[in-house]
Structure formats: C-alpha cells, structure tokens
CSV table of C-alpha atoms in Angstrom, one decimal:
chain,number,residue,atom,x,y,z
A,28,MET,CA,35.2,148.1,172.2
A,29,ASN,CA,32.7,146.8,169.7
A,30,PRO,CA,30.6,143.7,170.6
A,31,THR,CA,32.3,141.4,168.1
A,32,LYS,CA,35.8,142.1,169.5
A,33,LYS,CA,34.5,141.5,173.1
A,34,LEU,CA,33.0,138.1,172.0
A,35,ILE,CA,36.3,137.1,170.4
A,36,TYR,CA,38.3,138.3,173.5
A,37,ILE,CA,36.0,136.2,175.8
A,38,ALA,CA,36.3,133.1,173.6
A,39,PHE,CA,40.1,133.5,173.6
A,40,ILE,CA,40.3,133.8,177.4
A,41,ALA,CA,37.9,130.8,177.9
A,42,SER,CA,40.0,128.6,175.6
A,43,LEU,CA,43.2,129.7,177.3
A,44,ILE,CA,41.7,128.7,180.7
A,45,LEU,CA,40.5,125.4,179.4
A,46,ALA,CA,43.9,124.6,177.8
A,47,CYS,CA,45.6,125.2,181.1
A,48,ASN,CA,43.3,122.8,182.9
A,49,TYR,CA,43.8,120.0,180.3
A,50,LYS,CA,45.9,117.0,181.6
A,51,LYS,CA,47.5,114.5,179.4
A,52,PRO,CA,46.5,110.9,180.0
A,53,GLU,CA,49.1,109.1,182.2
A,54,PRO,CA,50.3,105.7,181.3
A,55,VAL,CA,49.0,102.8,183.4
A,56,VAL,CA,52.2,100.8,183.3
A,57,GLY,CA,53.8,101.8,186.5
A,58,LYS,CA,50.8,101.4,188.8
A,59,ASN,CA,49.7,98.4,190.8
A,60,ILE,CA,46.9,96.6,189.0
A,61,SER,CA,45.5,93.3,190.3
A,62,LYS,CA,46.0,90.6,187.8
A,63,THR,CA,42.7,89.0,187.3
A,64,VAL,CA,42.5,86.2,184.7
A,65,ILE,CA,39.2,86.0,182.9
A,66,ASN,CA,38.5,82.6,181.3
A,67,LEU,CA,36.3,83.0,178.4
A,68,GLN,CA,34.1,79.9,178.1
A,69,THR,CA,34.2,78.5,174.6
A,70,PRO,CA,31.2,76.4,173.9
A,71,LYS,CA,31.8,72.7,173.6
A,72,ASN,CA,31.1,72.3,169.9
A,73,GLU,CA,32.4,70.2,167.1
A,74,GLU,CA,36.0,71.3,167.7
A,75,SER,CA,36.3,69.0,170.7
A,76,ILE,CA,35.4,65.7,168.8
A,77,ALA,CA,38.5,65.4,166.7
A,78,GLY,CA,40.8,62.6,167.9
A,79,ILE,CA,41.2,58.8,168.0
A,80,TYR,CA,38.5,56.7,169.5
A,81,GLU,CA,38.9,53.0,170.4
A,82,THR,CA,37.0,50.2,172.0
A,83,GLN,CA,38.0,49.0,175.4
A,84,HIS,CA,38.6,45.4,176.2
A,85,GLU,CA,35.8,43.9,178.3
A,86,GLN,CA,37.1,41.7,181.2
A,87,ASN,CA,34.2,39.2,181.1
A,88,ASN,CA,34.0,39.1,177.4
A,89,THR,CA,36.5,37.3,175.2
A,90,ASP,CA,35.3,38.9,171.9
A,91,GLU,CA,37.9,40.5,169.6
A,92,CYS,CA,36.0,43.7,169.2
A,93,LYS,CA,38.8,46.0,168.3
A,94,ILE,CA,37.5,49.0,166.5
A,95,SER,CA,39.0,52.5,166.1
A,96,VAL,CA,37.7,55.7,164.6
A,97,GLU,CA,40.0,58.6,163.9
A,98,LEU,CA,38.2,62.0,163.4
A,99,ILE,CA,40.2,64.7,161.7
A,100,LYS,CA,39.0,68.3,161.5
A,101,VAL,CA,39.2,69.9,158.0
A,102,LYS,CA,38.0,73.3,156.9
A,103,ASP,CA,34.6,72.1,155.7
A,104,GLY,CA,33.9,69.4,158.4
A,105,TYR,CA,35.5,66.1,159.4
A,106,LEU,CA,37.1,63.1,157.8
A,107,TYR,CA,37.2,59.7,159.5
A,108,THR,CA,39.4,56.6,159.3
A,109,PHE,CA,37.4,53.5,160.5
A,110,LYS,CA,39.5,50.4,161.3
A,111,THR,CA,38.5,46.9,162.4
A,112,LYS,CA,40.4,43.6,162.3
A,113,SER,CA,39.2,43.0,158.7
A,114,ARG,CA,38.8,46.4,157.1
A,115,LYS,CA,40.0,50.0,156.9
A,116,LEU,CA,37.7,52.6,155.5
A,117,LYS,CA,38.0,56.4,155.0
A,118,GLY,CA,35.3,59.0,154.4
A,119,LYS,CA,33.5,62.1,155.5
A,120,ALA,CA,31.9,62.4,159.0
A,121,ILE,CA,28.9,64.6,159.6
A,122,PHE,CA,28.5,66.1,163.1
A,123,THR,CA,25.0,67.2,164.2
A,124,THR,CA,23.2,68.4,167.3
A,125,ASN,CA,19.4,67.8,167.4
A,126,GLU,CA,16.8,70.0,169.0
A,127,SER,CA,17.2,68.3,172.4
A,128,GLY,CA,20.9,68.9,172.5
A,129,GLU,CA,22.0,65.3,171.7
A,130,LYS,CA,25.2,65.2,169.6
A,131,HIS,CA,25.6,62.7,166.8
A,132,ILE,CA,28.2,61.7,164.2
A,133,VAL,CA,27.4,59.9,160.9
A,134,LEU,CA,30.3,58.1,159.3
A,135,LYS,CA,29.2,58.4,155.6
A,136,GLY,CA,29.9,55.6,153.1
A,137,ILE,CA,30.1,52.6,155.5
A,138,LYS,CA,27.6,49.9,154.3
A,139,TRP,CA,25.8,48.0,157.1
A,140,ASP,CA,26.7,44.3,157.2
A,141,GLU,CA,23.1,43.0,157.5
A,142,TYR,CA,19.6,44.5,157.2
A,143,GLU,CA,16.3,42.6,157.2
A,144,GLY,CA,14.2,45.7,157.7
A,145,ASP,CA,11.5,46.9,160.1
A,146,ILE,CA,8.7,44.3,160.3
A,147,SER,CA,6.7,46.0,163.0
A,148,HIS,CA,4.3,47.5,160.4
A,149,GLU,CA,3.7,44.3,158.4
A,150,ASP,CA,0.3,42.6,158.7
A,151,GLU,CA,0.2,38.9,159.5
A,152,THR,CA,-2.2,38.3,156.5
A,153,ASP,CA,0.4,39.7,154.0
A,154,SER,CA,2.6,36.7,154.3
A,155,ILE,CA,-0.2,34.3,153.6
A,156,SER,CA,-1.9,36.2,150.7
A,157,ASP,CA,1.5,37.0,149.1
A,158,SER,CA,3.0,33.6,149.5
A,159,GLY,CA,3.5,33.2,145.7
A,160,ALA,CA,5.0,36.7,145.3
A,161,GLU,CA,8.8,37.2,145.3
A,162,PRO,CA,10.1,38.8,148.5
A,163,LYS,CA,11.0,42.4,148.1
A,164,GLU,CA,14.8,43.0,148.0
A,165,LEU,CA,15.7,45.5,150.7
A,166,GLU,CA,18.4,48.1,150.2
A,167,ILE,CA,21.1,47.9,152.8
A,168,PRO,CA,21.6,51.3,154.5
A,169,VAL,CA,24.9,53.1,154.2
A,170,GLY,CA,26.3,55.3,157.0
A,171,ILE,CA,26.9,54.4,160.6
A,172,ASP,CA,25.6,56.8,163.2
A,173,ALA,CA,27.0,57.2,166.7
A,174,SER,CA,25.9,59.4,169.6
A,175,TYR,CA,28.6,61.6,171.2
A,176,ALA,CA,28.8,62.3,174.9
A,177,LYS,CA,31.9,63.2,176.9
A,178,ASP,CA,34.6,61.9,174.6
A,179,THR,CA,32.7,58.7,173.9
A,180,LEU,CA,31.1,57.6,170.7
A,181,THR,CA,28.3,55.0,171.1
A,182,ILE,CA,27.0,52.9,168.2
A,183,GLN,CA,23.9,50.7,168.5
A,184,ASN,CA,25.4,47.8,166.5
A,185,TYR,CA,22.3,45.6,166.1
A,186,GLY,CA,18.6,45.6,166.4
A,187,ASN,CA,15.9,43.2,167.6
A,188,ALA,CA,13.4,40.7,166.1
A,189,MET,CA,11.1,43.6,165.0
A,190,ASN,CA,14.0,45.5,163.3
A,191,SER,CA,16.8,43.2,162.5
A,192,TYR,CA,20.1,44.6,161.4
A,193,THR,CA,23.9,44.4,162.1
A,194,LYS,CA,26.1,47.4,161.3
A,195,ILE,CA,29.5,46.0,162.2
A,196,SER,CA,29.7,42.2,162.1
A,197,GLU,CA,33.3,42.1,163.4
A,198,CYS,CA,31.9,43.0,166.8
A,199,ASP,CA,29.2,41.1,168.7
A,200,ARG,CA,28.4,43.9,171.1
A,201,LYS,CA,24.9,45.5,171.1
A,202,TYR,CA,26.4,48.9,171.9
A,203,ILE,CA,29.9,49.6,170.8
A,204,GLN,CA,31.6,52.3,172.9
A,205,LEU,CA,34.6,54.0,171.4
A,206,ILE,CA,36.5,56.1,174.0
A,207,LYS,CA,38.8,59.0,173.0
A,208,LYS,CA,42.5,58.3,173.7
C-alpha cells in the first residue's frame, strides 16, 4: 500500500470512530431545574417621575394651597400640566441630575409672580450716590425648579430679605411639597 492510501485509510477510520462517539444534545425540558428568579435592577431614572403630584393639606394651617403637577413621559422628555386655584398652565419639563446625584425638574415657561433680585452684592453707598438715577427694571425669571426625592417634588417658593422673590403667590408656604398620588 502506498503512503497516501494509508493516510487516507487512517483518516477515514479516525473519522468513523469519532462519529460513533458523537452524542446529540438532549433537550432540557424534562429534567428538574430549580426555578430561580433573577430580578434585574433597573436604575431609578427619569422613567419613575411620571405621574400626578399634589400638595397635602396641613392640619395646623388653613391656607388654600392646592397645587397639582402632572408629568407625562413623551418620546423626547416630559410635558407638565400645572394647576392652582387660579391658573392652569402646560409646557415642557426638563429632568436633570447634578454631579452630587440630586435630581431636579424645571417646569419651563412659568413666570415667577414676584422678583426683587439679589441685593447681597449691592454696596450701601450705591443707593446714596445713585439716588437721582432711575431704578433698574429687573427681568422676572421664567421656569420653576423643584427638587425630586422619593416621589416628592419640593419647590422653594420664596426667598428672604437678601434675595426676595415669590414663585407661586397662590401658596404662602416657603417650601411647597407635591407628593405623587
């Protein structure tokens, strides 16, 4: 026998032996398998903020601070409906998370009710030397921001003597808390 035929004969025998040892994979259906449920943690992100948020009645306070904000998820962000006893506004809401992990929502398009500006940087001599000059007209900010934590939106509604403002005059609370229904 020539060497080429011997090599072909050996390869044929080896492949025949390997083919006899090959086992088809068996289906797993009939065997006992422990049923372990794996919960994949989805990060709490902007998806969880959609819903209706309302102020809660304070027992000691008789104010009529009834405010609601409805946040609706749309493909490119959020839309809001803002309701008080005297107005109903709609617009776009922007959801952000800062470097420290604090979450905030800005209700775009809502004009603050009052704004006198930050006077902490003014010098006392400015008021005396400029007494004849016309006071500078301040532009009232637009957009109400709220911090978000555990299904609660918190709005700082007014400032202090150094930075006087009121965002929502229908409510006399310093901090307005809107709790998800």
